[in-house]
Amino acid sequence: MAYYITENCSGCTSCVHICPTGAAAGEKKEVHRIDEENCIECGACGRVCPDGAVKDASGAVALRIKRKLWEKPFFDEQKCNGCAICLDVCPTDCITLGFPGIKDPHAYPEVVNPKTCIGCGFCAEECPVDAIEMATQPVVEERKEQQKVKQAKSVGWALKKITFRVIQRIMKVAAMILPFRVPVVLTGPGSVKTLSENIKARGLNNILVVTDKVLMELNLLDGLFTSLEANNIKYTVFDDVQPNPTIENVEAGREIYKREKCKAIIGFGGGSPIDCAKIIGARIRNPYFSVRWMKGLFRVLIPIPPFFCIPTTAGTGSETTIAAIISNPETHEKFGIMDPKLVPKIAVLDPELMLGLPPHITSTTGMDALTHAVEAYINQSGTPYTDENAVMATKLIFDNLEKVYNDGSDLEARNNMALASFYAGVAFTRAYVGYVHAIAHNMGGLYGVPHGLANAIILPYVLEYSRKEAQQRLARLAVAGGIGVDGEPEEELSYRFIEKVKTMNKNMKIPTYIEELKESDIPLIVKRAFKEAHPLYPVPRIMTPQDCADLVRKLMADF
């Protein structure tokens, strides 16, 4: 016999809202009913009923229990064999195993959203290997923490971490040997006009200018166009680059380059046009390799055409890096192509081009540059050269970012931020980035969150996770940034640095969460973040999958 409702019902509809099968029905202020054929006897209706009007099959009144005291499943990863029976019997689809909706025998089950779990216990009852135990939420959280500790100490995970570190040491040595070229830098107000003379001196006379429609509408390229025309340099504009450039953008730009028989490329704008321009160049000289094939390190086999770039934001550092980020709209994935052949020949740092940046772009791109500098500095592949650049970038950002956020017309502060972005780019192109970027790229790929904004939000959480391991280096950055002095306790300085980052975000109205983030996407985000970060990113502290999932969950609006 199913659960049933007595005449004591006040018609509050609590049972209707909680019932996973729709067995409970009725309008407000009337006695409700339960359809015996659809009732699965999960007991959720009784636990929410404020009137004690629900009875079970034996006739006993089901006790009301506060939601926070409901029992939830704890999944023992040591016992779980990935059979996915728990997914099949869950009436609310609150359990995932790997990708949402996909049974992955190599993954472990977890509750997608604790709010949807009704604590029915069906998963525990039907588990053939007794890998699921029902317990109150505090007990579940405690068991999860114990499980994380076991996972971190397991032999398999220890071997993985050793492998990662060995590969990172090899890449550090390689970075010291490989000829990472630094572009010629033209700086100062009006420097954009001198680029044409340099291009003319190289004998180039047909240029593809890669930009976006917003910059065209703002007439920011007029000075460049005037100087190109004055030097009798022909040019063609490709302005269809999206905020998160796609493979389709690259192919469209490549077709225009070929059609117009161009001989060189100028990337003009933020990181999106510059990255798009880099990959257009890679496809032009490597026509038999797709953008997807070039994903990762050193897969641009033939050098790109002469490439020049003019950043209009102080953040990405793309004007000096070996990296370019692209989106695959089919899979909603962002990935990087990294090769020294992508470094431009000339980078123009003209602060006048940044005067019109709105405050929210100024803040997020500036925090993007800070993320580059900090991750490069606290990583384990730094050298005296990268450390010097990271420290200079951090100091300039601390001294100038909030200043230029509050007064966008401050030309000196704009110039300093352009230099900071460049220095941070030099640092991370050799010392790499870390988990902030690995997670942030997913926020851009899945939800279209601007990269700088995602980095700014995620940075404090990752720093807190790695604080102990990065304590000494965070303390040095605190001193360099003027928020501490030598001789103060390193622990205190490291905490102070993280608080400074949080304060900057708060002062510039950057939120502490990502509005679009969904609990159901967390397994996919973790998988993609690890695919990017491991084994190459030499982070201070290597995350376990559970560590990463817990950190990403903190980014949710309702955490």
Coordinates of C-alpha atoms in Angstrom, one line a residue:
M1 CA 0.0 0.0 0.0
A2 CA 1.2 3.5 -0.8
Y3 CA 1.4 6.5 1.4
Y4 CA -1.9 8.4 1.9
I5 CA -3.1 11.7 3.2
T6 CA -5.7 12.2 6.0
E7 CA -8.3 14.9 6.5
N8 CA -5.8 16.8 8.6
C9 CA -4.3 18.2 5.4
S10 CA -4.5 22.0 5.2
G11 CA -3.8 22.1 1.4
C12 CA -0.3 23.8 1.6
T13 CA 0.9 21.9 -1.5
S14 CA 4.3 21.0 0.0
C15 CA 3.8 17.4 -1.0
V16 CA 2.9 18.3 -4.5
H17 CA 6.1 20.3 -5.0
I18 CA 8.4 17.6 -3.5
C19 CA 6.9 14.4 -5.0
P20 CA 9.3 13.1 -7.7
T21 CA 6.7 11.1 -9.6
G22 CA 3.7 13.5 -9.5
A23 CA 1.8 11.0 -7.3
A24 CA 0.8 13.7 -4.9
A25 CA -1.9 16.1 -6.3
G26 CA -4.4 18.7 -5.3
E27 CA -5.0 22.5 -5.2
K28 CA -4.2 24.9 -2.4
K29 CA -6.5 24.9 0.6
E30 CA -8.0 21.5 -0.2
V31 CA -7.3 18.0 1.0
H32 CA -4.6 16.4 -1.2
R33 CA -4.4 12.9 -2.4
I34 CA -1.8 10.4 -3.5
D35 CA -2.1 8.2 -6.6
E36 CA -1.3 4.7 -5.4
E37 CA -0.1 3.6 -8.8
N38 CA 2.5 6.3 -9.1
C39 CA 3.6 6.4 -5.5
I40 CA 7.1 4.9 -5.0
E41 CA 7.0 5.2 -1.2
C42 CA 10.0 7.5 -1.0
G43 CA 8.5 9.3 2.0
A44 CA 9.4 12.8 0.9
C45 CA 5.8 14.0 1.2
G46 CA 5.7 13.0 4.8
R47 CA 9.0 14.7 5.6
V48 CA 7.7 18.1 4.3
C49 CA 4.1 17.9 5.5
P50 CA 3.6 20.5 8.3
D51 CA 0.3 19.1 9.4
G52 CA 1.3 15.4 10.0
A53 CA -1.4 14.5 7.5
V54 CA 0.7 11.8 5.7
K55 CA 0.7 8.2 6.8
D56 CA 2.8 5.3 5.5
A57 CA 1.6 1.9 4.5
S58 CA 1.4 0.7 8.1
G59 CA -0.7 3.6 9.2
A60 CA 2.0 5.4 11.1
V61 CA 2.3 9.2 10.7
A62 CA 5.3 10.2 8.8
L63 CA 7.4 12.7 10.8
R64 CA 8.2 16.1 9.4
I65 CA 12.0 16.7 9.2
K66 CA 13.9 19.9 8.2
R67 CA 15.5 19.6 4.8
K68 CA 19.0 20.2 6.2
L69 CA 18.5 17.1 8.4
W70 CA 17.5 14.7 5.6
E71 CA 19.8 11.9 5.0
K72 CA 21.8 12.0 1.7
P73 CA 23.9 9.3 0.0
F74 CA 27.6 8.9 0.6
F75 CA 29.4 7.1 -2.2
D76 CA 32.3 4.9 -1.1
E77 CA 34.7 5.1 -4.1
Q78 CA 36.7 2.1 -2.8
K79 CA 33.7 -0.2 -3.2
C80 CA 31.9 1.4 -6.2
N81 CA 32.3 -0.6 -9.4
G82 CA 30.6 1.9 -11.7
C83 CA 27.6 -0.2 -12.5
A84 CA 25.3 2.9 -12.6
I85 CA 22.3 1.1 -10.9
C86 CA 22.1 4.1 -8.6
L87 CA 21.4 6.3 -11.7
D88 CA 18.7 4.0 -12.9
V89 CA 16.7 3.9 -9.6
C90 CA 17.1 7.5 -8.6
P91 CA 13.6 9.1 -8.9
T92 CA 14.8 12.7 -9.2
D93 CA 17.8 12.2 -11.5
C94 CA 20.0 13.8 -8.8
I95 CA 22.9 11.4 -9.4
T96 CA 25.5 11.7 -12.1
L97 CA 28.3 9.3 -13.1
G98 CA 30.9 11.1 -15.1
F99 CA 29.3 13.4 -17.7
P100 CA 25.7 14.4 -16.8
G101 CA 23.3 11.8 -18.2
I102 CA 26.1 9.5 -19.3
K103 CA 27.2 6.2 -17.6
D104 CA 30.9 6.3 -17.4
P105 CA 32.4 3.1 -15.9
H106 CA 35.6 5.0 -15.1
A107 CA 33.8 7.6 -13.0
Y108 CA 32.3 7.7 -9.5
P109 CA 28.7 8.7 -8.7
E110 CA 27.9 11.9 -7.0
V111 CA 24.9 14.0 -6.3
V112 CA 24.5 16.6 -9.0
N113 CA 22.5 19.0 -6.9
P114 CA 22.0 18.4 -3.2
K115 CA 18.8 20.5 -3.4
T116 CA 17.1 18.0 -5.7
C117 CA 18.0 15.0 -3.6
I118 CA 14.9 13.9 -1.6
G119 CA 16.9 11.5 0.6
C120 CA 14.8 8.5 -0.5
G121 CA 17.6 6.0 -0.1
F122 CA 16.7 4.0 -3.2
C123 CA 20.3 4.2 -4.4
A124 CA 21.6 2.7 -1.2
E125 CA 18.9 0.0 -1.1
E126 CA 19.6 -1.2 -4.7
C127 CA 23.4 -0.9 -4.7
P128 CA 24.8 -4.4 -5.3
V129 CA 28.1 -3.8 -3.7
D130 CA 27.0 -1.7 -0.6
A131 CA 29.0 1.3 -1.8
I132 CA 26.3 3.8 -0.8
E133 CA 25.3 4.7 2.7
M134 CA 22.6 7.2 3.8
A135 CA 23.7 9.8 6.4
T136 CA 22.9 13.3 7.5
Q137 CA 24.7 16.1 5.5
P138 CA 27.4 16.9 8.1
V139 CA 28.3 13.2 8.2
V140 CA 28.4 12.9 4.4
E141 CA 30.7 16.0 4.2
E142 CA 33.0 14.6 6.9
R143 CA 33.2 11.2 5.0
K144 CA 33.9 13.0 1.8
E145 CA 36.8 14.9 3.4
Q146 CA 38.2 11.6 4.7
Q147 CA 37.8 10.1 1.3
K148 CA 39.7 13.0 -0.3
V149 CA 42.6 12.5 2.1
K150 CA 42.7 8.8 1.2
Q151 CA 42.6 9.6 -2.5
A152 CA 45.4 12.1 -2.1
K153 CA 47.5 9.5 -0.3
S154 CA 46.7 6.6 -2.6
V155 CA 49.6 5.0 -4.5
G156 CA 48.0 5.6 -7.9
W157 CA 47.5 9.3 -7.3
A158 CA 51.0 9.6 -5.9
L159 CA 52.5 8.1 -9.0
K160 CA 50.5 10.4 -11.2
K161 CA 51.8 13.4 -9.3
I162 CA 55.3 12.2 -9.6
T163 CA 54.8 11.8 -13.3
F164 CA 53.4 15.3 -13.6
R165 CA 56.4 16.8 -11.7
V166 CA 58.9 15.0 -13.9
I167 CA 57.3 16.2 -17.1
Q168 CA 57.2 19.8 -15.6
R169 CA 60.9 19.7 -14.8
I170 CA 61.6 18.6 -18.4
M171 CA 59.5 21.4 -19.7
K172 CA 61.2 23.9 -17.4
V173 CA 64.6 22.9 -18.8
A174 CA 63.2 23.1 -22.4
A175 CA 61.8 26.6 -21.7
M176 CA 65.3 27.7 -20.7
I177 CA 66.8 26.3 -23.9
L178 CA 64.2 27.0 -26.5
P179 CA 64.5 30.3 -28.4
F180 CA 61.5 32.2 -27.0
R181 CA 61.5 35.3 -29.1
V182 CA 60.4 38.6 -27.5
P183 CA 58.8 41.0 -30.0
V184 CA 60.1 44.4 -30.8
V185 CA 58.0 46.8 -28.6
L186 CA 56.8 50.2 -29.7
T187 CA 55.5 52.1 -26.7
G188 CA 54.0 55.5 -25.8
P189 CA 51.2 57.7 -26.9
G190 CA 50.8 57.7 -30.7
S191 CA 53.1 54.7 -31.2
V192 CA 50.4 53.0 -33.4
K193 CA 51.3 55.4 -36.2
T194 CA 54.9 54.3 -36.3
L195 CA 54.1 50.7 -37.0
S196 CA 53.4 51.4 -40.7
E197 CA 56.9 52.7 -41.2
N198 CA 58.3 49.4 -39.8
I199 CA 56.0 47.4 -42.1
K200 CA 57.1 49.4 -45.1
A201 CA 60.8 49.0 -44.2
R202 CA 60.2 45.2 -44.3
G203 CA 58.9 45.5 -47.9
L204 CA 55.4 44.3 -47.0
N205 CA 52.5 45.9 -49.0
N206 CA 49.3 43.9 -48.5
I207 CA 48.1 43.4 -45.0
L208 CA 45.1 41.6 -43.4
V209 CA 43.9 43.6 -40.4
V210 CA 42.1 41.3 -37.9
T211 CA 39.8 43.1 -35.5
D212 CA 36.1 43.2 -34.3
K213 CA 33.1 45.3 -35.2
V214 CA 32.9 47.1 -31.9
L215 CA 36.4 48.6 -32.4
M216 CA 35.5 49.5 -36.0
E217 CA 32.4 51.3 -34.8
L218 CA 34.4 53.2 -32.2
N219 CA 36.8 54.3 -35.0
L220 CA 39.8 53.1 -33.0
L221 CA 41.5 51.9 -36.1
D222 CA 41.4 55.2 -38.0
G223 CA 44.9 56.2 -36.9
L224 CA 46.3 52.9 -38.1
F225 CA 44.5 53.1 -41.4
T226 CA 45.7 56.7 -42.0
S227 CA 49.3 55.8 -41.4
L228 CA 49.1 52.7 -43.6
E229 CA 47.6 54.8 -46.4
A230 CA 50.3 57.5 -45.9
N231 CA 52.9 54.8 -46.5
N232 CA 51.1 53.4 -49.5
I233 CA 50.4 50.1 -47.8
K234 CA 47.3 48.2 -49.0
Y235 CA 45.2 46.6 -46.4
T236 CA 42.0 44.5 -46.0
V237 CA 39.9 44.4 -42.9
F238 CA 38.4 41.2 -41.3
D239 CA 36.2 42.4 -38.4
D240 CA 34.0 39.3 -37.7
V241 CA 35.9 38.1 -34.7
Q242 CA 33.6 37.2 -31.8
P243 CA 34.4 37.9 -28.1
N244 CA 35.3 34.2 -27.7
P245 CA 36.8 33.6 -31.2
T246 CA 35.7 30.3 -32.9
I247 CA 37.2 28.0 -35.4
E248 CA 34.7 29.4 -37.9
N249 CA 36.2 32.9 -37.4
V250 CA 39.6 31.5 -38.1
E251 CA 38.5 29.8 -41.4
A252 CA 36.6 33.0 -42.5
G253 CA 39.7 35.2 -41.9
R254 CA 41.9 32.6 -43.7
E255 CA 39.7 32.7 -46.8
I256 CA 39.8 36.5 -47.0
Y257 CA 43.7 36.4 -46.6
K258 CA 43.9 34.0 -49.5
R259 CA 41.3 35.8 -51.7
E260 CA 43.0 39.2 -51.3
K261 CA 46.5 37.7 -51.6
C262 CA 47.7 39.3 -48.4
K263 CA 51.3 39.0 -47.3
A264 CA 51.2 39.8 -43.5
I265 CA 48.7 40.1 -40.6
I266 CA 48.0 42.8 -38.0
G267 CA 46.0 41.7 -34.9
F268 CA 44.2 44.8 -33.5
G269 CA 42.1 44.7 -30.3
G270 CA 41.9 42.6 -27.2
G271 CA 43.0 39.0 -26.8
S272 CA 40.2 37.8 -29.0
P273 CA 41.3 39.5 -32.3
I274 CA 45.0 38.9 -31.6
D275 CA 44.5 35.2 -30.8
C276 CA 42.3 34.8 -33.8
A277 CA 44.9 36.5 -36.0
K278 CA 47.6 34.2 -34.7
I279 CA 45.6 31.0 -35.6
I280 CA 44.7 32.5 -39.0
G281 CA 48.4 32.8 -39.7
A282 CA 49.0 29.2 -38.4
R283 CA 46.3 27.8 -40.8
I284 CA 47.6 29.8 -43.8
R285 CA 51.1 28.3 -43.5
N286 CA 49.9 24.9 -42.3
P287 CA 46.8 24.3 -44.6
Y288 CA 46.8 20.6 -44.2
F289 CA 46.4 20.7 -40.4
S290 CA 43.1 21.6 -38.8
V291 CA 42.8 24.0 -35.9
R292 CA 41.8 21.1 -33.7
W293 CA 44.9 19.2 -34.7
M294 CA 47.2 22.1 -33.7
K295 CA 45.8 22.0 -30.1
G296 CA 48.5 21.8 -27.5
L297 CA 52.2 22.4 -27.7
F298 CA 54.6 22.8 -30.7
R299 CA 52.1 21.7 -33.4
V300 CA 52.5 24.8 -35.7
L301 CA 55.1 23.2 -38.0
I302 CA 55.7 26.0 -40.5
P303 CA 56.2 29.6 -39.2
I304 CA 53.2 32.0 -39.7
P305 CA 53.3 35.0 -42.1
P306 CA 54.8 38.3 -40.7
F307 CA 52.6 39.1 -37.8
F308 CA 52.2 42.4 -35.9
C309 CA 49.8 43.2 -33.1
I310 CA 48.2 46.2 -31.4
P311 CA 46.5 45.5 -28.1
T312 CA 43.7 47.8 -27.1
T313 CA 43.3 46.3 -23.6
A314 CA 45.9 45.8 -20.9
G315 CA 45.4 42.2 -19.8
T316 CA 45.8 39.3 -22.1
G317 CA 49.5 39.7 -22.8
S318 CA 48.8 37.9 -26.1
E319 CA 51.1 40.5 -27.8
T320 CA 54.1 38.6 -26.4
T321 CA 53.0 35.1 -25.8
I322 CA 53.3 31.8 -27.6
A323 CA 49.7 31.0 -27.0
A324 CA 46.4 31.5 -28.7
I325 CA 43.0 30.5 -27.3
I326 CA 40.1 29.4 -29.5
S327 CA 36.6 28.0 -29.0
N328 CA 35.0 25.0 -30.6
P329 CA 31.2 25.9 -30.7
E330 CA 30.3 22.3 -31.4
T331 CA 31.6 21.1 -28.0
H332 CA 31.6 24.4 -26.1
E333 CA 35.2 23.9 -25.4
K334 CA 38.0 26.5 -25.3
F335 CA 41.6 25.2 -25.9
G336 CA 45.0 26.6 -26.5
I337 CA 47.5 26.4 -29.3
M338 CA 51.0 27.1 -28.0
D339 CA 54.1 27.5 -30.2
P340 CA 56.9 30.0 -30.3
K341 CA 56.1 30.6 -34.0
L342 CA 53.0 32.5 -32.9
V343 CA 55.0 35.3 -31.2
P344 CA 54.5 38.6 -33.2
K345 CA 57.4 40.4 -34.7
I346 CA 56.3 43.8 -33.4
A347 CA 54.0 44.7 -30.5
V348 CA 52.6 48.2 -30.2
L349 CA 51.7 49.4 -26.7
D350 CA 49.8 52.7 -27.3
P351 CA 47.9 53.9 -24.2
E352 CA 45.9 56.3 -26.3
L353 CA 44.0 53.3 -27.8
M354 CA 42.9 52.3 -24.3
L355 CA 41.5 55.7 -23.1
G356 CA 38.0 54.8 -24.2
L357 CA 37.8 51.4 -22.4
P358 CA 34.8 51.2 -20.0
P359 CA 35.6 50.6 -16.3
H360 CA 34.4 47.0 -16.3
I361 CA 36.7 46.1 -19.2
T362 CA 39.6 47.9 -17.6
S363 CA 39.1 46.0 -14.4
T364 CA 38.6 42.5 -15.7
T365 CA 41.5 42.7 -18.3
G366 CA 43.7 44.2 -15.6
M367 CA 42.9 41.3 -13.3
D368 CA 43.6 38.9 -16.2
A369 CA 47.1 40.4 -16.3
L370 CA 47.5 40.0 -12.5
T371 CA 46.4 36.3 -12.8
H372 CA 49.1 35.8 -15.4
A373 CA 51.8 37.3 -13.2
V374 CA 50.8 35.6 -10.0
E375 CA 50.3 32.1 -11.5
A376 CA 53.7 32.4 -13.3
Y377 CA 55.4 33.5 -10.1
I378 CA 54.0 30.9 -7.7
N379 CA 54.4 28.0 -10.3
Q380 CA 57.4 25.7 -10.0
S381 CA 58.9 26.4 -13.4
G382 CA 59.9 30.0 -12.8
T383 CA 63.4 31.4 -13.6
P384 CA 65.0 34.6 -12.5
Y385 CA 63.9 36.2 -15.8
T386 CA 60.2 35.2 -15.5
D387 CA 60.2 36.1 -11.8
E388 CA 61.5 39.6 -12.5
N389 CA 58.8 40.2 -15.1
A390 CA 56.1 38.8 -12.9
V391 CA 57.1 41.0 -10.0
M392 CA 57.3 44.1 -12.2
A393 CA 53.8 43.3 -13.5
T394 CA 52.3 42.8 -10.1
K395 CA 53.7 46.0 -8.7
L396 CA 52.5 48.0 -11.7
I397 CA 49.0 46.5 -11.5
F398 CA 48.7 47.1 -7.7
D399 CA 49.8 50.7 -8.3
N400 CA 47.8 51.5 -11.4
L401 CA 44.7 49.3 -11.9
E402 CA 42.3 50.8 -9.5
K403 CA 43.6 54.3 -10.4
V404 CA 42.8 53.8 -14.1
Y405 CA 39.5 52.1 -13.2
N406 CA 38.4 55.2 -11.4
D407 CA 39.9 57.6 -14.0
G408 CA 40.1 56.1 -17.5
S409 CA 41.7 59.2 -18.9
D410 CA 44.9 58.8 -16.8
L411 CA 47.3 58.3 -19.7
E412 CA 50.3 57.5 -17.5
A413 CA 48.4 54.8 -15.6
R414 CA 47.1 53.4 -18.9
N415 CA 50.7 53.2 -20.2
N416 CA 51.8 51.5 -17.0
M417 CA 49.0 48.9 -17.3
A418 CA 50.0 48.2 -20.9
L419 CA 53.6 47.5 -19.7
A420 CA 52.3 45.3 -16.9
S421 CA 50.3 43.2 -19.3
F422 CA 53.4 42.8 -21.5
Y423 CA 55.6 41.8 -18.6
A424 CA 53.0 39.3 -17.3
G425 CA 52.8 37.8 -20.8
V426 CA 56.6 37.4 -20.9
A427 CA 56.4 35.7 -17.5
F428 CA 53.7 33.2 -18.1
T429 CA 54.7 32.3 -21.7
R430 CA 57.8 30.6 -20.1
A431 CA 56.6 29.7 -16.6
Y432 CA 53.0 28.7 -17.5
V433 CA 49.7 29.5 -15.9
G434 CA 47.7 27.2 -13.5
Y435 CA 44.3 26.1 -12.4
V436 CA 42.8 29.6 -12.6
H437 CA 43.1 29.5 -16.3
A438 CA 42.2 25.8 -16.7
I439 CA 38.9 26.4 -14.9
A440 CA 38.3 29.9 -16.5
H441 CA 38.6 28.5 -20.0
N442 CA 35.6 26.3 -19.3
M443 CA 33.6 29.2 -18.1
G444 CA 34.2 30.9 -21.4
G445 CA 33.6 27.8 -23.5
L446 CA 30.5 26.6 -21.7
Y447 CA 28.8 29.9 -20.8
G448 CA 30.6 32.6 -22.7
V449 CA 31.9 34.3 -19.6
P450 CA 34.6 36.8 -20.6
H451 CA 38.0 35.4 -19.8
G452 CA 39.3 38.2 -17.7
L453 CA 36.2 38.2 -15.6
A454 CA 36.4 34.5 -15.0
N455 CA 40.0 34.8 -14.0
A456 CA 39.3 37.6 -11.6
I457 CA 36.5 35.6 -9.9
I458 CA 38.5 32.3 -9.6
L459 CA 41.9 33.7 -8.6
P460 CA 41.2 34.2 -4.9
Y461 CA 39.8 30.7 -4.5
V462 CA 42.8 29.0 -6.2
L463 CA 45.2 31.1 -4.1
E464 CA 43.5 30.0 -0.9
Y465 CA 43.7 26.4 -2.0
S466 CA 47.5 26.7 -2.8
R467 CA 48.3 29.3 -0.1
K468 CA 50.4 27.0 2.2
E469 CA 52.5 25.6 -0.6
A470 CA 52.9 29.1 -2.2
Q471 CA 53.3 30.9 1.0
Q472 CA 56.9 32.1 0.6
R473 CA 56.3 33.4 -3.0
L474 CA 52.9 35.1 -2.1
A475 CA 54.8 36.8 0.7
R476 CA 57.4 38.1 -1.8
L477 CA 54.6 39.4 -4.1
A478 CA 53.0 41.2 -1.1
V479 CA 56.3 43.0 -0.4
A480 CA 56.7 43.8 -4.1
G481 CA 53.2 45.1 -4.3
G482 CA 53.7 47.5 -1.4
I483 CA 51.4 45.8 1.1
G484 CA 54.1 44.4 3.4
V485 CA 57.7 44.7 4.2
D486 CA 60.6 42.2 4.5
G487 CA 60.8 40.6 7.9
E488 CA 57.1 40.2 8.5
P489 CA 55.9 36.6 8.9
E490 CA 55.4 35.0 5.5
E491 CA 52.1 33.4 6.6
E492 CA 50.6 36.8 7.4
L493 CA 51.9 38.3 4.2
S494 CA 50.5 35.5 2.1
Y495 CA 47.1 36.0 3.7
R496 CA 47.4 39.7 3.1
F497 CA 48.1 39.3 -0.5
I498 CA 45.0 37.2 -1.1
E499 CA 42.9 39.7 0.8
K500 CA 44.3 42.4 -1.4
V501 CA 43.1 40.6 -4.5
K502 CA 39.7 40.2 -2.9
T503 CA 39.6 43.9 -2.0
M504 CA 40.6 44.9 -5.6
N505 CA 37.8 42.8 -7.0
K506 CA 35.3 44.3 -4.5
N507 CA 36.4 47.8 -5.2
M508 CA 36.0 47.3 -8.9
K509 CA 32.5 45.6 -8.6
I510 CA 33.7 42.2 -9.7
P511 CA 31.5 39.4 -8.2
T512 CA 32.5 36.5 -6.1
Y513 CA 30.6 33.9 -8.2
I514 CA 29.8 32.9 -11.7
E515 CA 26.1 33.4 -12.3
E516 CA 25.8 30.9 -15.2
L517 CA 27.6 28.0 -13.5
K518 CA 25.5 24.9 -13.1
E519 CA 26.0 22.1 -10.7
S520 CA 25.3 19.5 -13.4
D521 CA 28.3 20.8 -15.4
I522 CA 30.9 20.4 -12.7
P523 CA 32.0 16.9 -13.6
L524 CA 32.6 18.1 -17.2
I525 CA 34.4 21.2 -16.0
V526 CA 36.7 19.2 -13.8
K527 CA 37.5 16.7 -16.6
R528 CA 38.3 19.5 -19.1
A529 CA 40.3 21.6 -16.6
F530 CA 42.4 18.5 -15.7
K531 CA 42.9 17.8 -19.4
E532 CA 44.4 21.3 -19.8
A533 CA 46.3 21.6 -16.6
H534 CA 47.8 18.1 -16.4
P535 CA 50.6 17.3 -16.8
L536 CA 52.1 20.6 -18.0
Y537 CA 51.0 23.3 -15.5
P538 CA 53.6 23.3 -12.7
V539 CA 51.1 24.5 -10.0
P540 CA 52.2 24.7 -6.4
R541 CA 49.7 22.2 -5.2
I542 CA 48.2 19.5 -7.5
M543 CA 44.4 19.0 -7.1
T544 CA 42.6 15.8 -6.9
P545 CA 39.3 15.6 -8.9
Q546 CA 37.3 16.0 -5.7
D547 CA 39.4 19.1 -4.7
C548 CA 38.7 20.6 -8.1
A549 CA 35.0 19.8 -7.9
D550 CA 34.7 21.4 -4.4
L551 CA 36.5 24.5 -5.5
V552 CA 34.4 24.9 -8.6
R553 CA 31.2 24.5 -6.5
K554 CA 32.3 27.5 -4.4
L555 CA 31.9 29.6 -7.6
M556 CA 28.2 29.0 -7.7
A557 CA 25.8 31.9 -7.0
D558 CA 24.0 30.0 -4.2
F559 CA 26.9 28.3 -2.6

